[in-house]
PDB file of C-alpha atoms in Angstrom:
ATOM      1  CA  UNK A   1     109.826  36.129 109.246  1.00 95.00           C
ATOM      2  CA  UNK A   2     111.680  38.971 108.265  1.00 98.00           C
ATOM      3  CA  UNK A   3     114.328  40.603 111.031  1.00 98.00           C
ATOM      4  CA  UNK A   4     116.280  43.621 110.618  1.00 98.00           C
ATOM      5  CA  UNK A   5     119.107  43.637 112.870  1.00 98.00           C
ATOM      6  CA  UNK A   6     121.363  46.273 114.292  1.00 98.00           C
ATOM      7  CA  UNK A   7     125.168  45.825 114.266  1.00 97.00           C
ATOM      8  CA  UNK A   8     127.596  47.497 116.069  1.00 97.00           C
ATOM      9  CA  UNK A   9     128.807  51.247 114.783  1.00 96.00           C
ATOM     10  CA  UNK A  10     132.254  50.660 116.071  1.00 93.00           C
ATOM     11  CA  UNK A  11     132.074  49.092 119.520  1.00 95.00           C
ATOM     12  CA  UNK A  12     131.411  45.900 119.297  1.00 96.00           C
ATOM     13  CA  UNK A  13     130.582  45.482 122.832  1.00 96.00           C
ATOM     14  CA  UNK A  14     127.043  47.231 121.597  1.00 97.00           C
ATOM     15  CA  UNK A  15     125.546  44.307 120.072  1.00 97.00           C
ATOM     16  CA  UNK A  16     122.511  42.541 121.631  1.00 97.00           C
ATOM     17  CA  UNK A  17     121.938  39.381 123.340  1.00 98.00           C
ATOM     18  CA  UNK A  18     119.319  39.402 121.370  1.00 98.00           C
ATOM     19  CA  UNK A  19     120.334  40.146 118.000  1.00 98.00           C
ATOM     20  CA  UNK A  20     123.211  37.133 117.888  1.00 98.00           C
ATOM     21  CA  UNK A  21     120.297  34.572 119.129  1.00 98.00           C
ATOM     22  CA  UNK A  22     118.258  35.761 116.098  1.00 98.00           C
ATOM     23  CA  UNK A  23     121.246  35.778 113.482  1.00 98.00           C
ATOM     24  CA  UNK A  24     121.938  32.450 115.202  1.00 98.00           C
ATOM     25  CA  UNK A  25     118.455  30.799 114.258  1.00 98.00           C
ATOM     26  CA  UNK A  26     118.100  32.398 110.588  1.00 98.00           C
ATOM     27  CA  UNK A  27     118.303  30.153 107.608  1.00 97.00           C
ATOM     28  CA  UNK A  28     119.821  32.885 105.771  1.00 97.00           C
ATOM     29  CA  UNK A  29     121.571  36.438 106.640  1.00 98.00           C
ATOM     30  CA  UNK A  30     121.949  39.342 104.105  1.00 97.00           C
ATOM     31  CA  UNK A  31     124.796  41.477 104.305  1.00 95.00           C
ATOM     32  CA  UNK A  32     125.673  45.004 102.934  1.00 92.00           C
ATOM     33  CA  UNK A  33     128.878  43.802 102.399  1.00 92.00           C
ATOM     34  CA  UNK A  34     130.132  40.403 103.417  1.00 93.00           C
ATOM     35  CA  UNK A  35     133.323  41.143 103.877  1.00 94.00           C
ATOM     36  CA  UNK A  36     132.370  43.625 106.011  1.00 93.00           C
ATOM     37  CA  UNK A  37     129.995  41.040 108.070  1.00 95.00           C
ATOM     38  CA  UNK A  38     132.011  38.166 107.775  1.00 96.00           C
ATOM     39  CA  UNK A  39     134.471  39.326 111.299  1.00 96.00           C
ATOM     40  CA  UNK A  40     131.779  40.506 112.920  1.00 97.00           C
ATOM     41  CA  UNK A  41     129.754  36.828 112.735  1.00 97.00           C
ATOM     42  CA  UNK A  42     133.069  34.970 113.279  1.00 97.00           C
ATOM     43  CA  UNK A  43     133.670  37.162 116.629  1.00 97.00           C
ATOM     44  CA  UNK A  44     130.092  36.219 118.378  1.00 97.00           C
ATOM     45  CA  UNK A  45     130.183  32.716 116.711  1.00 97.00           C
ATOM     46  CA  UNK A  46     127.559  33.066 113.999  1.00 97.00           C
ATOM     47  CA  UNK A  47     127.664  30.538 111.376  1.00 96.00           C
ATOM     48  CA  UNK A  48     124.879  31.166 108.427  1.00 95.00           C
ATOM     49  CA  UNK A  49     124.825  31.063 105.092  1.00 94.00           C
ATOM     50  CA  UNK A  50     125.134  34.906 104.519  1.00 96.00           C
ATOM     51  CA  UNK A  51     124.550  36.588 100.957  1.00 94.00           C
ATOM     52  CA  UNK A  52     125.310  40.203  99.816  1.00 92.00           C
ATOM     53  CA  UNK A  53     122.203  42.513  99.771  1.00 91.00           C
ATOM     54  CA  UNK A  54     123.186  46.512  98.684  1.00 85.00           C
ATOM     55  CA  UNK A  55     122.088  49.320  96.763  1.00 80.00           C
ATOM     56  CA  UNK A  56     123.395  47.317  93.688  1.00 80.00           C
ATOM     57  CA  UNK A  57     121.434  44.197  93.254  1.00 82.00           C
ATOM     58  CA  UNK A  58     118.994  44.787  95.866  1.00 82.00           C
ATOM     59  CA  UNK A  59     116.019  45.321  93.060  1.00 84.00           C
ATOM     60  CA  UNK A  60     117.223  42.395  91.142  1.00 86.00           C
ATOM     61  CA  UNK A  61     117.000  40.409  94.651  1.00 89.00           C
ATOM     62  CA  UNK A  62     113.941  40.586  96.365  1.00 93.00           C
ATOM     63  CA  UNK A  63     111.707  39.016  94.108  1.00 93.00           C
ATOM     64  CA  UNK A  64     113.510  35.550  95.489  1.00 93.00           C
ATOM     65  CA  UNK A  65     114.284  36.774  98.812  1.00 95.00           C
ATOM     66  CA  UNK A  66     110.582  37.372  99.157  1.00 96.00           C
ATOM     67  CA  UNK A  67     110.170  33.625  97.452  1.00 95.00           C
ATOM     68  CA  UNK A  68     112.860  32.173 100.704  1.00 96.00           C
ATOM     69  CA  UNK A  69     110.609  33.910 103.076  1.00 97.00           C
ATOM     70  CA  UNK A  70     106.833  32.555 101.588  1.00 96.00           C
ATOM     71  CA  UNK A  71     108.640  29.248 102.115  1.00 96.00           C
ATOM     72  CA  UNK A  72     109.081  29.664 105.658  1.00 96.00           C
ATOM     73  CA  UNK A  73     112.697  30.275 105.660  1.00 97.00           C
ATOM     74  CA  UNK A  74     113.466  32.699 108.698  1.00 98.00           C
ATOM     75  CA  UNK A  75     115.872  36.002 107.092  1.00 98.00           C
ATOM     76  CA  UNK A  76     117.798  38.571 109.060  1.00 98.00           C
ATOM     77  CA  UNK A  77     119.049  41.723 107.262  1.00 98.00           C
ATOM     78  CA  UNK A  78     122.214  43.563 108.595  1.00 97.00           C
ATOM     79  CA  UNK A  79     124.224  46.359 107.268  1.00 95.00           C
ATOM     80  CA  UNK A  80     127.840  47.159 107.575  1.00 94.00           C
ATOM     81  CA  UNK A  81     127.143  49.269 110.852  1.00 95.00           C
ATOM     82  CA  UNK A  82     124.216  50.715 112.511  1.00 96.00           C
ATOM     83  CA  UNK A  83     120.373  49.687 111.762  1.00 97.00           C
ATOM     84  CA  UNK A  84     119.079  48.506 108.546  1.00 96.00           C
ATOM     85  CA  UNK A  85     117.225  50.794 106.065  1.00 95.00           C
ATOM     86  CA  UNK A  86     118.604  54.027 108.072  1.00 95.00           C
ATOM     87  CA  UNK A  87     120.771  55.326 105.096  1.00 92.00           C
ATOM     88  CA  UNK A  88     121.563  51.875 103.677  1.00 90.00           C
ATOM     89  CA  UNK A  89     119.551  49.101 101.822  1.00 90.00           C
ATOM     90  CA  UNK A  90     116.065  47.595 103.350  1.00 93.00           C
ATOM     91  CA  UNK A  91     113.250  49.650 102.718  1.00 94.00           C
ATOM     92  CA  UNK A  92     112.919  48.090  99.406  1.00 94.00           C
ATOM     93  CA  UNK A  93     112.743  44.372 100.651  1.00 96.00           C
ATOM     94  CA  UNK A  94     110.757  45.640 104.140  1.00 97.00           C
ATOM     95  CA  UNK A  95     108.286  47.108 101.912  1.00 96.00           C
ATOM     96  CA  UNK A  96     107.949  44.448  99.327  1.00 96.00           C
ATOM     97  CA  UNK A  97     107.431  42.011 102.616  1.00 97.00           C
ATOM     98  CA  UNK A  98     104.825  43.994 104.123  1.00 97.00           C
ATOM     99  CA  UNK A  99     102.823  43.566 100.724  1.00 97.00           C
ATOM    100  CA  UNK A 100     103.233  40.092 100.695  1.00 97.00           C
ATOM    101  CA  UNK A 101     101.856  39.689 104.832  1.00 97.00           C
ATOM    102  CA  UNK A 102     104.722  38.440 105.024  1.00 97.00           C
ATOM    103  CA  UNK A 103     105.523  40.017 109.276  1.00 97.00           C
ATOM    104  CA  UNK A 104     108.820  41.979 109.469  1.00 98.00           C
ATOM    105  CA  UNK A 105     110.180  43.253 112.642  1.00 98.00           C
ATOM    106  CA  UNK A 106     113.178  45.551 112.988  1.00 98.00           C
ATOM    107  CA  UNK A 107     115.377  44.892 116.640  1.00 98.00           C
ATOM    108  CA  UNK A 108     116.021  48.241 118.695  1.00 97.00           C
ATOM    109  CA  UNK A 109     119.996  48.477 118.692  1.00 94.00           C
ATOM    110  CA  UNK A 110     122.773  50.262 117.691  1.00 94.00           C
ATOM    111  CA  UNK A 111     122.693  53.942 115.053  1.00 95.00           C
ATOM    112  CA  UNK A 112     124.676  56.655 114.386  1.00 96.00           C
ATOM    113  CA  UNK A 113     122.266  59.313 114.562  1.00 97.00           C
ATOM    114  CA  UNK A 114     120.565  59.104 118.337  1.00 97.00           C
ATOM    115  CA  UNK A 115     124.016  59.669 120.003  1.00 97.00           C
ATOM    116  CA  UNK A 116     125.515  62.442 118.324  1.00 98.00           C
ATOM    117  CA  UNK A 117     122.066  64.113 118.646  1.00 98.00           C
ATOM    118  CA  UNK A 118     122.098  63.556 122.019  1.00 97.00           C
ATOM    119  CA  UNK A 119     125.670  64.455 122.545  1.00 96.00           C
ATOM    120  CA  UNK A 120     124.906  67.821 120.830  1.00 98.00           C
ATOM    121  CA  UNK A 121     123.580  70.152 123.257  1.00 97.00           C
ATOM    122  CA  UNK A 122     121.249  71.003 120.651  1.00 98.00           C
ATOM    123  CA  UNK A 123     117.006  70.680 120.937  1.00 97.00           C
ATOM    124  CA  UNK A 124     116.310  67.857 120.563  1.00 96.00           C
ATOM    125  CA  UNK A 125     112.647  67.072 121.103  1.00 96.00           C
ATOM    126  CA  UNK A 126     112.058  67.537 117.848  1.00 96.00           C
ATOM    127  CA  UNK A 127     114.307  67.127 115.306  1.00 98.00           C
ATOM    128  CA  UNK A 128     114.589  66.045 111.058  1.00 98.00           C
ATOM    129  CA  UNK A 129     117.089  63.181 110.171  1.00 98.00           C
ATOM    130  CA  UNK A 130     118.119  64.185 106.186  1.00 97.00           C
ATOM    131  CA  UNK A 131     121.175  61.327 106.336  1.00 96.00           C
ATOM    132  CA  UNK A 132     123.169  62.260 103.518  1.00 96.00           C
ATOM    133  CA  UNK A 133     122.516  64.999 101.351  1.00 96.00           C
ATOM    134  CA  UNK A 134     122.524  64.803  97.472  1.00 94.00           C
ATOM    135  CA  UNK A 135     126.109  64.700  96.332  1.00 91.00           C
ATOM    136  CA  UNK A 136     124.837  66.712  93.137  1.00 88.00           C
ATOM    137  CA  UNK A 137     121.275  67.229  91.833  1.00 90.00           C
ATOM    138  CA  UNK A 138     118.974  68.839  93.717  1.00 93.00           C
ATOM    139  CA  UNK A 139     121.577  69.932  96.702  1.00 95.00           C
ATOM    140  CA  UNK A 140     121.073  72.910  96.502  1.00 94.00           C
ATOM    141  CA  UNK A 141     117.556  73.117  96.370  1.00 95.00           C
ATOM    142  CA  UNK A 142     117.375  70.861  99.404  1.00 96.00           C
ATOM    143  CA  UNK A 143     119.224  73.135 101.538  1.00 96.00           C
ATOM    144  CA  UNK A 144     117.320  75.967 100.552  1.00 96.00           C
ATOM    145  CA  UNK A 145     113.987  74.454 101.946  1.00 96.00           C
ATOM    146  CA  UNK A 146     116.283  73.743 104.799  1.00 97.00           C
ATOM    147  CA  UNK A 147     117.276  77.160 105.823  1.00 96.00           C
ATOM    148  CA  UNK A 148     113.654  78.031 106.811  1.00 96.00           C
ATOM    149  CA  UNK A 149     113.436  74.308 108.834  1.00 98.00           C
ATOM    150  CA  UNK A 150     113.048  74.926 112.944  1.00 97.00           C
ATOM    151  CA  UNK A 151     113.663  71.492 113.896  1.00 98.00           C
ATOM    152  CA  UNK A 152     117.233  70.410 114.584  1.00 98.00           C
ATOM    153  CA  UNK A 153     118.584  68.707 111.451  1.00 98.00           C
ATOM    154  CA  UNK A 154     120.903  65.683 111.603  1.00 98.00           C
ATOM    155  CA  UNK A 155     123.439  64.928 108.630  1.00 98.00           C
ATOM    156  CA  UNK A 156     125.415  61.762 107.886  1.00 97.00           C
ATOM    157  CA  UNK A 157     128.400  63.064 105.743  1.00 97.00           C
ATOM    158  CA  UNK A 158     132.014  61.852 104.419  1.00 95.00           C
ATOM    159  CA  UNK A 159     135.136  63.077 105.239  1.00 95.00           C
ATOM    160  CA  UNK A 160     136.380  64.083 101.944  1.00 94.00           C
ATOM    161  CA  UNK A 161     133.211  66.434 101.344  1.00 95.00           C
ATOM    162  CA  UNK A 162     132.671  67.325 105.449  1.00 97.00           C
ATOM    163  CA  UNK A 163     134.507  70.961 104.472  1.00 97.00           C
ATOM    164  CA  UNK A 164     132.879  71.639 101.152  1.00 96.00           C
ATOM    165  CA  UNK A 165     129.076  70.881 103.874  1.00 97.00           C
ATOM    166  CA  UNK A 166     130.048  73.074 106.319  1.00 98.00           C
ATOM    167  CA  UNK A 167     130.614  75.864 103.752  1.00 97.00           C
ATOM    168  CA  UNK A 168     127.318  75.486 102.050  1.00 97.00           C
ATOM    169  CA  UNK A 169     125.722  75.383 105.339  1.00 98.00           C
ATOM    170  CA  UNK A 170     127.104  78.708 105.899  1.00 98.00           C
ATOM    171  CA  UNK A 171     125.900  79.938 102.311  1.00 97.00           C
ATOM    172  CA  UNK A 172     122.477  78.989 103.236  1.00 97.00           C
ATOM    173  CA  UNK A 173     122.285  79.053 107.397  1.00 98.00           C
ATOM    174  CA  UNK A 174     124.486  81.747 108.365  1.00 97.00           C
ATOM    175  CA  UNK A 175     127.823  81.801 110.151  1.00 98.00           C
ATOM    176  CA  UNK A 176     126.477  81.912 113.778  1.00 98.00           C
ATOM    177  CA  UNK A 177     124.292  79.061 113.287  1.00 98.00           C
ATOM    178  CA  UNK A 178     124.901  76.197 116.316  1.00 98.00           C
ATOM    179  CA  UNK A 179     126.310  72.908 114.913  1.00 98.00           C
ATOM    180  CA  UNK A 180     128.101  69.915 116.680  1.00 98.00           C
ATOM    181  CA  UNK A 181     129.756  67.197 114.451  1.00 98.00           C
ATOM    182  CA  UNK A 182     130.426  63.513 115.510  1.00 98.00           C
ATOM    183  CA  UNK A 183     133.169  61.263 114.363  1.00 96.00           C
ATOM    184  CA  UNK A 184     134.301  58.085 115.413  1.00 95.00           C
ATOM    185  CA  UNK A 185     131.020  57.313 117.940  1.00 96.00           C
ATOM    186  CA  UNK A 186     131.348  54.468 120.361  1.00 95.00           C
ATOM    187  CA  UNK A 187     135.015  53.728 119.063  1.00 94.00           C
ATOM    188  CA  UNK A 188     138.375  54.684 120.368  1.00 91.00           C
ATOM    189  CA  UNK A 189     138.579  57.838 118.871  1.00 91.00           C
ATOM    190  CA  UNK A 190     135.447  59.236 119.728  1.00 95.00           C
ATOM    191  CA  UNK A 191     134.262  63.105 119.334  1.00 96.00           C
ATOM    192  CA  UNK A 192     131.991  65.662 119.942  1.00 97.00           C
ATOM    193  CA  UNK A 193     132.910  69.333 118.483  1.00 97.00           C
ATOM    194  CA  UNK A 194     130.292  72.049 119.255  1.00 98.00           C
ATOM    195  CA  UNK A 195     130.435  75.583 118.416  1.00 98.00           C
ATOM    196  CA  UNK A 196     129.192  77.571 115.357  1.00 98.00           C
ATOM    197  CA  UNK A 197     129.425  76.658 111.855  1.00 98.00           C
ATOM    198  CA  UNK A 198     132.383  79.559 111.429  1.00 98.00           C
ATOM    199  CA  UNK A 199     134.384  77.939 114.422  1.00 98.00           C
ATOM    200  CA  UNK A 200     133.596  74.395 112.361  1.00 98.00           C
ATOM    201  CA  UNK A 201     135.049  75.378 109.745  1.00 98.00           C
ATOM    202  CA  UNK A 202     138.060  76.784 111.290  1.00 98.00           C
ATOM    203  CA  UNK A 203     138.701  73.627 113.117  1.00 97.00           C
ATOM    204  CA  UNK A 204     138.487  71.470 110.424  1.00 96.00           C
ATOM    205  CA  UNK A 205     140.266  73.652 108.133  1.00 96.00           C
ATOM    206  CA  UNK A 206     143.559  73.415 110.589  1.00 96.00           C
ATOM    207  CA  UNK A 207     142.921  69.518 112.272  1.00 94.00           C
ATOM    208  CA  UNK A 208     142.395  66.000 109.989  1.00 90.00           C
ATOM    209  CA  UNK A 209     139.438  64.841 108.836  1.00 93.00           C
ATOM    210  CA  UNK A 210     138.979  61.453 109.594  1.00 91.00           C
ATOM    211  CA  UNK A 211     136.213  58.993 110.203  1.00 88.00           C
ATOM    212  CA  UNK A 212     132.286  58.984 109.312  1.00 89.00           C
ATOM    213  CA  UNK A 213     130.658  62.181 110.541  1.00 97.00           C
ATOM    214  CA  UNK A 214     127.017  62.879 112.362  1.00 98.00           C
ATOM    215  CA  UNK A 215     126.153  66.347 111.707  1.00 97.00           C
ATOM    216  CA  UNK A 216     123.807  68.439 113.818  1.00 98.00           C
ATOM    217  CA  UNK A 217     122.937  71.744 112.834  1.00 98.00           C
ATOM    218  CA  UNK A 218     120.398  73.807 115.103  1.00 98.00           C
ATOM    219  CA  UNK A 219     116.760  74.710 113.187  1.00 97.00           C
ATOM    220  CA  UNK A 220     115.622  78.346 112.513  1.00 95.00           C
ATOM    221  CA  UNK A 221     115.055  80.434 115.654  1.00 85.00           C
TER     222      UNK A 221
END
């Protein structure tokens, strides 16, 4: 059995009952980053063998992980916040699984995107996640097939490019266009900024930019 399993975005007080018992009765855990993991497991008592699984060696990996798992060894894949394969590592591994019968199942929990989409204001009964944008190839092109989209679209972006994002959004959605930005969900420093993309900009051009961002930009009216 293969289980994906949420982690806490910030709060740690959003993890499951469920999701410790199952990283409790794994053989083996996978971890984006292990240093990363490693306080997390200590704080709800979880002591596993735990190996590193990201965007680095995760090709080179699966052909044994998949080997562990034929042998009846029970795996649980967790990232370094939020739910696996949602803009970090595990579609490779769930899909290789799934060829092999082998049965996966992913455990509802904590992600990013749901509460700053829900926080927006914005439509949101339908809606296109994008996560994070091309840093360089193809960009461009991307958000020109986005400036015709209706739905509401949801970004993941980084502080030190959130500026340089809202700018191009302007290029290609207009000025007026509604937006709301998230930083800092379910953690101390938690907010919600709503407004247009011009009054984005101006905000962030005078206040810091700090923390991982959920971006929300309203479709084509």
């Amino acid at each position: 059995m293969l289980y994906l399993v949420p982690t806490p975005i910030g709060n740690l007080e959003d993890m499951t009952f469920r999701a410790i018992r199952i990283l409790k009765e794994s053989d083996l855990i996978l971890a984006e980053d292990t240093r990363t993991s490693a306080p997390l497991l200590k704080h709800f008592g979880i002591e596993k063998k735990v190996f590193a699984h990201h965007q680095h060696n995760e090709h080179k990996a699966v052909a044994e992980i998949i080997r562990f798992l034929k042998e009846g060894q029970q795996i649980s894949l967790i990232s370094d916040a939020g739910t696996p394969a949602i803009s970090d590592p595990g579609f490779l591994l769930v899909r290789e699984a799934i060829k092999e019968g082998i049965t996966v199942q992913c455990l509802p929990g904590a992600t990013a995107f749901v509460p700053a989409l829900v926080n927006s204001g914005l439509p949101n009964d339908k809606f296109c996640f994008e996560g994070f944008l091309p840093v360089k190839k193809g960009r461009q092109t991307r958000m020109k097939q986005l400036s015709e989209e209706k739905r509401t679209m949801i970004f993941y972006e980084s502080p030190h490019r959130l500026l340089k994002t809202i700018e191009e959004f302007i290029t290609y959605f207009g000025e007026d266009r509604q937006a709301s930005i998230s930083r800092e969900l379910s953690k101390l420093y938690e907010e919600t900024l709503r407004g247009t993309l011009a009054e984005l900009k101006v905000h962030f051009e005078n206040n810091p930019i700090k923390g991982e961002f959920v971006f929300c930009v309203a479709g084509l009216e």
